[in-house]
XYZ file of C-alpha atoms in Angstrom:
469
model
C 20.473 71.191 59.451
C 22.816 68.493 60.803
C 23.507 65.131 59.173
C 21.168 62.330 60.284
C 18.225 64.549 60.913
C 15.190 64.063 58.528
C 13.965 67.137 56.615
C 10.406 67.977 56.560
C 10.405 67.220 52.720
C 12.212 63.749 52.946
C 11.100 60.904 54.867
C 13.059 59.927 57.994
C 16.134 57.716 57.434
C 16.962 54.852 59.288
C 19.730 54.938 61.791
C 23.362 54.286 60.419
C 24.792 51.199 62.080
C 27.443 51.973 64.681
C 30.300 50.260 62.783
C 29.663 52.585 59.694
C 29.169 55.869 61.604
C 31.530 58.698 60.977
C 34.215 59.758 63.647
C 32.324 63.024 64.245
C 29.188 61.066 65.190
C 31.091 59.082 67.737
C 32.329 62.247 69.412
C 28.565 63.353 70.139
C 27.289 63.076 73.653
C 24.995 59.964 74.362
C 22.330 62.455 75.576
C 21.717 63.818 72.294
C 21.355 60.425 70.432
C 18.181 59.128 72.795
C 15.540 61.676 71.220
C 15.837 59.729 67.777
C 14.005 56.650 69.635
C 10.863 58.711 70.157
C 10.410 59.284 66.348
C 10.268 55.768 65.446
C 6.242 56.052 64.560
C 5.460 57.514 61.214
C 3.007 60.510 61.295
C 0.374 58.887 59.350
C -0.265 56.209 62.054
C -0.483 58.917 64.682
C -3.126 60.583 62.708
C -5.002 57.633 62.313
C -5.374 56.918 65.861
C -6.236 60.432 66.845
C -8.896 60.456 64.211
C -10.407 57.138 65.624
C -10.382 58.538 69.074
C -12.271 61.567 67.919
C -14.806 59.522 65.988
C -15.480 57.366 68.860
C -15.883 60.200 71.183
C -18.074 62.087 68.798
C -20.143 58.921 68.337
C -20.699 58.422 72.049
C -21.251 61.985 72.716
C -23.755 62.185 69.889
C -25.629 59.043 71.073
C -25.538 60.367 74.596
C -26.982 63.596 73.551
C -29.734 61.827 71.247
C -30.534 59.355 74.052
C -30.994 62.220 76.494
C -32.942 64.653 74.310
C -34.553 62.943 71.250
C -38.090 62.037 72.162
C -39.508 58.624 71.390
C -43.143 57.792 71.230
C -44.367 55.225 74.050
C -47.553 53.231 74.026
C -49.243 50.462 75.606
C -49.804 47.212 73.462
C -52.480 44.740 74.347
C -53.881 41.661 72.676
C -57.489 42.065 71.495
C -60.442 40.402 69.797
C -63.078 41.706 67.567
C -66.409 41.240 69.245
C -70.005 41.780 67.938
C -71.930 45.008 69.027
C -74.280 43.799 71.721
C -72.561 40.538 71.948
C -73.248 37.102 70.071
C -76.812 35.824 69.852
C -77.039 32.104 71.241
C -79.551 30.225 69.245
C -81.262 27.276 71.361
C -84.515 25.314 71.348
C -86.488 25.254 74.414
C -87.877 21.625 74.456
C -85.207 19.832 72.023
C -86.025 16.965 69.775
C -84.703 15.375 66.454
C -83.114 17.489 63.814
C -84.802 16.813 60.522
C -83.414 19.452 58.277
C -80.251 21.675 58.495
C -80.162 24.909 56.483
C -77.105 26.778 58.032
C -73.268 26.220 57.999
C -70.322 27.459 59.915
C -69.630 31.093 58.695
C -72.844 31.395 56.720
C -74.152 34.949 56.559
C -77.895 34.636 57.693
C -80.768 37.236 57.754
C -83.464 37.598 60.356
C -86.135 35.011 59.898
C -84.145 32.620 57.795
C -84.736 28.992 58.462
C -81.789 27.485 60.240
C -82.968 24.045 61.366
C -86.269 22.129 61.251
C -87.169 19.439 64.021
C -89.184 16.230 63.604
C -92.845 17.007 64.156
C -94.273 13.637 64.847
C -94.087 13.915 68.727
C -95.184 17.496 68.720
C -98.167 16.945 66.310
C -99.541 13.875 68.226
C -99.365 15.806 71.581
C -101.223 18.800 70.063
C -103.830 16.434 68.300
C -104.240 14.672 71.717
C -104.777 17.951 73.836
C -106.989 19.226 70.968
C -109.201 16.023 71.289
C -109.319 16.287 74.981
C -110.288 19.888 74.727
C -113.178 19.034 72.412
C -114.511 16.149 74.581
C -114.339 18.613 77.702
C -116.237 21.561 75.927
C -118.712 18.807 74.726
C -119.171 17.592 78.422
C -119.486 21.177 79.641
C -122.198 21.792 77.006
C -124.100 18.909 78.199
C -123.824 19.892 81.723
C -125.104 23.419 81.011
C -128.190 21.990 79.408
C -128.885 19.626 82.309
C -128.203 22.550 84.621
C -130.661 24.616 82.937
C -133.157 21.706 82.501
C -133.150 22.172 78.703
C -134.713 19.614 76.352
C -131.562 19.536 73.947
C -127.990 20.444 74.224
C -126.632 23.650 72.491
C -123.129 22.723 71.382
C -120.884 25.513 70.447
C -120.718 26.385 66.664
C -117.056 25.674 66.357
C -117.600 22.214 67.960
C -120.337 21.439 65.465
C -118.236 22.708 62.459
C -115.410 20.671 63.639
C -117.376 17.475 64.011
C -118.302 17.695 60.504
C -114.574 17.119 59.518
C -113.339 15.625 62.608
C -114.528 12.082 63.485
C -113.212 12.162 66.944
C -115.025 15.546 67.537
C -118.157 13.949 66.101
C -117.843 10.949 68.502
C -117.595 13.243 71.402
C -120.659 15.215 70.668
C -122.662 11.992 69.969
C -121.412 10.511 73.306
C -122.498 13.570 75.277
C -125.864 13.542 73.538
C -126.366 9.956 74.503
C -125.443 10.650 77.901
C -127.762 13.624 78.002
C -130.716 11.531 76.847
C -129.841 8.518 79.248
C -129.360 10.817 82.338
C -132.495 12.665 81.475
C -134.392 9.390 81.100
C -133.237 8.191 84.359
C -133.960 11.319 86.177
C -137.554 11.444 84.771
C -137.857 7.742 85.605
C -137.248 8.204 89.255
C -139.421 11.509 89.197
C -142.454 9.321 87.509
C -142.006 6.586 90.222
C -142.546 9.017 92.921
C -145.465 10.773 91.106
C -147.040 7.427 90.583
C -146.739 6.842 94.413
C -148.158 10.126 95.062
C -151.116 9.209 92.682
C -151.684 6.031 94.534
C -151.627 7.483 97.847
C -154.188 10.027 96.675
C -156.402 7.142 95.549
C -156.031 5.487 98.898
C -156.887 8.820 100.660
C -160.045 8.974 98.486
C -161.049 5.461 99.645
C -160.494 6.218 103.102
C -162.676 9.405 102.993
C -165.329 7.066 101.481
C -164.862 4.731 104.327
C -164.856 7.523 106.787
C -168.041 9.095 105.405
C -169.857 5.591 105.580
C -168.793 4.833 109.121
C -169.813 8.219 110.051
C -173.406 7.865 108.482
C -173.709 4.417 110.243
C -172.733 5.976 113.496
C -175.253 8.719 113.050
C -177.909 6.147 112.275
C -177.115 4.329 115.509
C -177.074 7.363 117.499
C -180.472 8.166 116.320
C -181.657 4.830 116.995
C -180.179 4.843 120.377
C -181.957 8.254 121.044
C -185.323 6.686 120.024
C -184.723 3.452 122.253
C -183.398 5.345 125.357
C -186.941 6.421 126.628
C -188.247 2.777 126.037
C -185.290 1.393 127.845
C -186.155 3.738 130.754
C -189.774 2.527 130.680
C -188.734 -0.961 130.589
C -190.238 -1.745 127.366
C -187.117 -3.077 125.613
C -184.294 -5.311 126.796
C -181.007 -3.618 127.927
C -178.838 -5.941 125.981
C -180.430 -4.766 122.802
C -179.594 -1.130 123.756
C -176.119 -1.907 124.945
C -175.386 -3.849 121.569
C -176.353 -0.687 119.736
C -173.957 1.407 121.691
C -171.200 -1.325 121.401
C -171.678 -1.044 117.445
C -171.489 2.685 117.569
C -168.131 2.634 119.630
C -166.879 0.078 117.210
C -167.539 2.312 114.231
C -166.184 5.347 115.956
C -162.912 3.393 116.388
C -162.760 2.386 112.729
C -163.382 6.075 111.715
C -160.315 6.988 113.902
C -158.291 4.278 112.224
C -159.541 5.568 108.836
C -158.205 9.112 109.700
C -155.055 7.886 110.852
C -154.461 6.046 107.575
C -155.473 9.079 105.825
C -152.996 11.113 107.682
C -150.371 8.783 106.953
C -151.179 8.667 103.135
C -151.102 12.469 103.245
C -147.736 12.541 104.842
C -146.287 9.928 102.311
C -147.577 12.261 99.544
C -145.821 15.208 101.017
C -142.647 13.102 101.400
C -142.780 11.916 97.820
C -143.135 15.462 96.656
C -140.208 16.477 98.671
C -138.193 13.592 97.192
C -138.779 14.871 93.723
C -137.726 18.398 94.725
C -134.683 16.919 96.490
C -133.909 14.590 93.562
C -133.977 17.519 90.938
C -131.930 19.634 93.443
C -129.263 17.061 94.099
C -128.850 16.163 90.367
C -128.391 20.081 89.528
C -125.939 20.215 92.468
C -124.063 17.518 90.997
C -124.220 19.110 87.552
C -123.017 22.361 88.833
C -120.095 20.667 90.860
C -119.019 18.631 87.664
C -119.372 21.814 85.482
C -117.213 23.800 87.736
C -114.436 21.014 87.694
C -114.770 20.438 83.659
C -114.379 24.182 83.342
C -111.147 24.326 85.268
C -110.155 21.290 83.126
C -110.793 23.313 79.990
C -108.712 26.262 81.022
C -105.797 23.952 81.782
C -106.397 22.135 78.446
C -106.429 25.497 76.724
C -103.180 26.592 78.140
C -101.706 23.229 77.341
C -102.949 23.493 73.884
C -101.342 27.060 73.477
C -98.026 25.478 74.775
C -98.154 22.543 72.247
C -99.021 25.058 69.444
C -96.019 27.145 70.500
C -93.855 23.994 70.206
C -95.231 23.377 66.552
C -94.693 26.883 65.640
C -90.869 26.589 66.861
C -90.245 23.332 65.203
C -88.662 25.586 62.436
C -85.727 27.308 64.230
C -85.381 30.776 62.681
C -82.702 33.377 62.848
C -83.551 35.944 65.555
C -81.369 38.452 63.794
C -79.032 38.909 60.960
C -75.302 38.151 61.320
C -72.783 35.338 60.618
C -73.442 31.814 62.009
C -70.657 30.621 64.271
C -70.246 27.652 66.548
C -72.727 25.476 64.646
C -72.989 22.342 66.995
C -75.435 20.456 64.995
C -74.367 19.201 61.613
C -76.022 15.881 61.289
C -79.577 15.071 60.217
C -81.361 12.995 62.949
C -79.265 14.162 65.717
C -80.997 14.531 69.010
C -80.816 17.857 70.865
C -81.515 18.327 74.464
C -83.717 21.115 75.942
C -81.852 24.499 75.845
C -78.939 23.116 74.108
C -77.000 25.835 71.961
C -77.270 25.089 68.355
C -75.274 27.988 66.915
C -74.129 31.621 67.835
C -75.011 34.446 65.490
C -72.523 37.509 65.265
C -74.091 40.577 64.310
C -72.665 42.484 61.383
C -72.654 46.115 61.800
C -70.823 49.199 60.397
C -68.923 49.864 63.393
C -66.491 47.273 65.169
C -65.953 46.980 68.852
C -62.640 45.514 70.086
C -61.987 44.211 73.414
C -58.223 44.470 74.633
C -56.747 42.880 77.461
C -54.550 45.429 79.177
C -51.921 44.259 81.788
C -52.698 45.538 85.430
C -49.044 47.383 85.151
C -50.135 49.551 82.290
C -53.832 50.248 83.191
C -52.896 53.613 84.646
C -51.554 54.862 81.471
C -54.855 54.321 79.456
C -58.074 56.260 80.031
C -61.640 56.422 78.296
C -61.279 58.704 75.168
C -57.822 57.756 74.444
C -56.928 57.305 70.780
C -55.836 53.794 69.712
C -54.247 52.028 66.644
C -55.908 48.694 65.741
C -53.961 46.077 63.810
C -55.673 42.849 62.584
C -53.409 39.823 62.990
C -55.017 37.688 60.248
C -54.999 40.479 57.550
C -51.696 41.322 55.435
C -49.897 44.040 57.413
C -48.008 45.228 54.386
C -51.531 45.860 52.445
C -53.663 46.788 55.349
C -53.622 50.330 56.485
C -53.484 51.360 60.164
C -57.042 51.499 61.638
C -57.741 53.922 64.242
C -60.139 53.860 67.070
C -61.208 55.268 70.564
C -61.151 53.697 73.990
C -64.770 53.610 74.841
C -64.749 51.957 78.283
C -62.578 50.388 80.801
C -63.562 47.614 83.186
C -63.667 48.778 86.806
C -61.779 46.017 88.266
C -59.199 43.443 86.978
C -60.482 40.188 85.595
C -58.943 36.712 85.598
C -58.777 34.494 82.520
C -60.114 31.106 83.997
C -57.927 28.951 81.586
C -54.545 30.595 82.030
C -54.851 32.485 85.281
C -53.678 35.784 83.777
C -54.989 38.843 85.208
C -55.990 41.810 82.950
C -58.119 44.871 82.627
C -60.755 44.817 79.822
C -60.668 48.005 77.407
C -63.214 48.377 74.826
C -62.042 50.133 71.617
C -64.804 51.526 69.001
C -63.708 51.743 65.234
C -65.796 53.839 63.227
C -67.304 53.179 59.919
C -65.129 55.748 58.177
C -62.155 53.906 59.571
C -63.556 50.549 58.492
C -63.753 51.742 54.901
C -59.965 51.688 54.897
C -60.165 47.937 54.695
C -61.676 48.108 51.319
C -63.194 44.348 50.652
C -61.628 42.915 53.602
C -64.195 41.607 56.014
C -63.268 41.551 59.636
C -65.807 39.457 61.545
C -66.356 38.857 65.441
C -63.679 36.479 66.765
C -60.852 37.904 64.725
C -57.751 38.443 66.768
C -56.290 41.849 66.696
C -53.802 44.125 68.439
C -54.341 47.353 70.086
C -51.716 50.084 70.527
C -52.676 52.971 72.801
C -50.051 55.776 72.542
C -49.256 57.204 76.010
C -46.899 60.107 75.467
C -43.031 60.619 74.643
C -39.950 59.186 76.422
C -36.151 59.382 75.487
C -33.914 56.538 75.043
C -32.196 57.304 78.244
C -35.462 57.200 80.150
C -35.982 53.611 78.710
C -32.572 52.500 79.742
C -32.083 54.248 83.278
C -35.750 53.684 84.739
C -35.610 50.066 85.220
C -31.975 50.599 87.042
C -33.698 53.308 89.068
C -36.656 51.196 90.028
C -34.588 48.402 91.006
C -32.320 50.880 93.276
C -35.295 52.482 94.827
C -37.046 48.938 95.508
C -33.569 47.788 96.973
C -33.210 50.783 99.239
C -36.880 50.213 100.569
C -36.250 46.798 101.748
C -35.348 45.803 105.128
């Protein structure tokens, strides 16, 4: 070991200044003094650098190996909404009206048949009563026409009309009015018939008088004829004057003419009797035909009024708006008593409450090929505390056949329905999830490495760029 060289056990010494160097050192060649400059770094610093390089290399190598080999779960995440099984039931009122009572509030749980709203009954009751009175009057009218058609002496009103007349003054007036008309029309008809019958009797009396005249004149003619027969021989013998004989013949001719006139008058009287009898028949027939025509019309009116009354009664029955099914009241649009609702106006929606939930997820068109019916899905309810709420699992039940478009945002999506069983819902404990609650659906699609996540967008961009012209 030469002077100036560091030992393994001692740290390297600083170079001796030139003015203090020994003569032996000056005699050494310059070439042997140069290596001393390469040993200016301490051994500890060199080890630190090498260790750092090794650590960085191992880190990058390990990350690259993990990124290339370690599998990572991939999934499609889609926003979703809880919906009711069978959709919400919209409660409407067909005719509309004025709200008089409100028995439901937003978010209230209702059962089928519960009273929700009550409408003011004044107009509906008035219309039903008016139709009922009209129907009573028409039925009484029909009963009177039936009696006139059958030529009855009295009107046989229906039993229910008679009972109603005992408690309803309007019905009693209707029956009394028809009875009065029946009696009046009957008297009028019988009066016309009686006039014709009196005419017939008078004509019969005239005929009897004419018959008596005819008989009298016939006897006179017979007497004159016998007298002429006795005088004719005397006239031939010249025993009597011809004027006397001719006077008797002239009297006989006159009487025969009067007999002919009497017979003509008798024939006219007989014809008048036949005409009067025909008028009686025609009068009754015309009266009956008019009655039948009126009866046919009134029966049609009765059918129409009965249908209108059924509709009016239906309106009365629907003045109380009942819950068509059990569920939760939502979107209650009427909250003020006295509010006027239009026909068909939605009053509220009832979301059914069931043991299972159906969730609609909006899947991006870019991810739809990764989801199929029957896939498992995780459901996360946004409104619930995620730290305390366990993960709920469901199954993809259906997929829309074509993409849909949100009219408000213009976003395109495919609709996927995820069903959550009752067993899974029990994990929520007492927390209630009602239709309309927002959720998030995660559908696992397989495994990919980190390198796939990093390289795939780059490779897609390269492939797309190479295909462009």
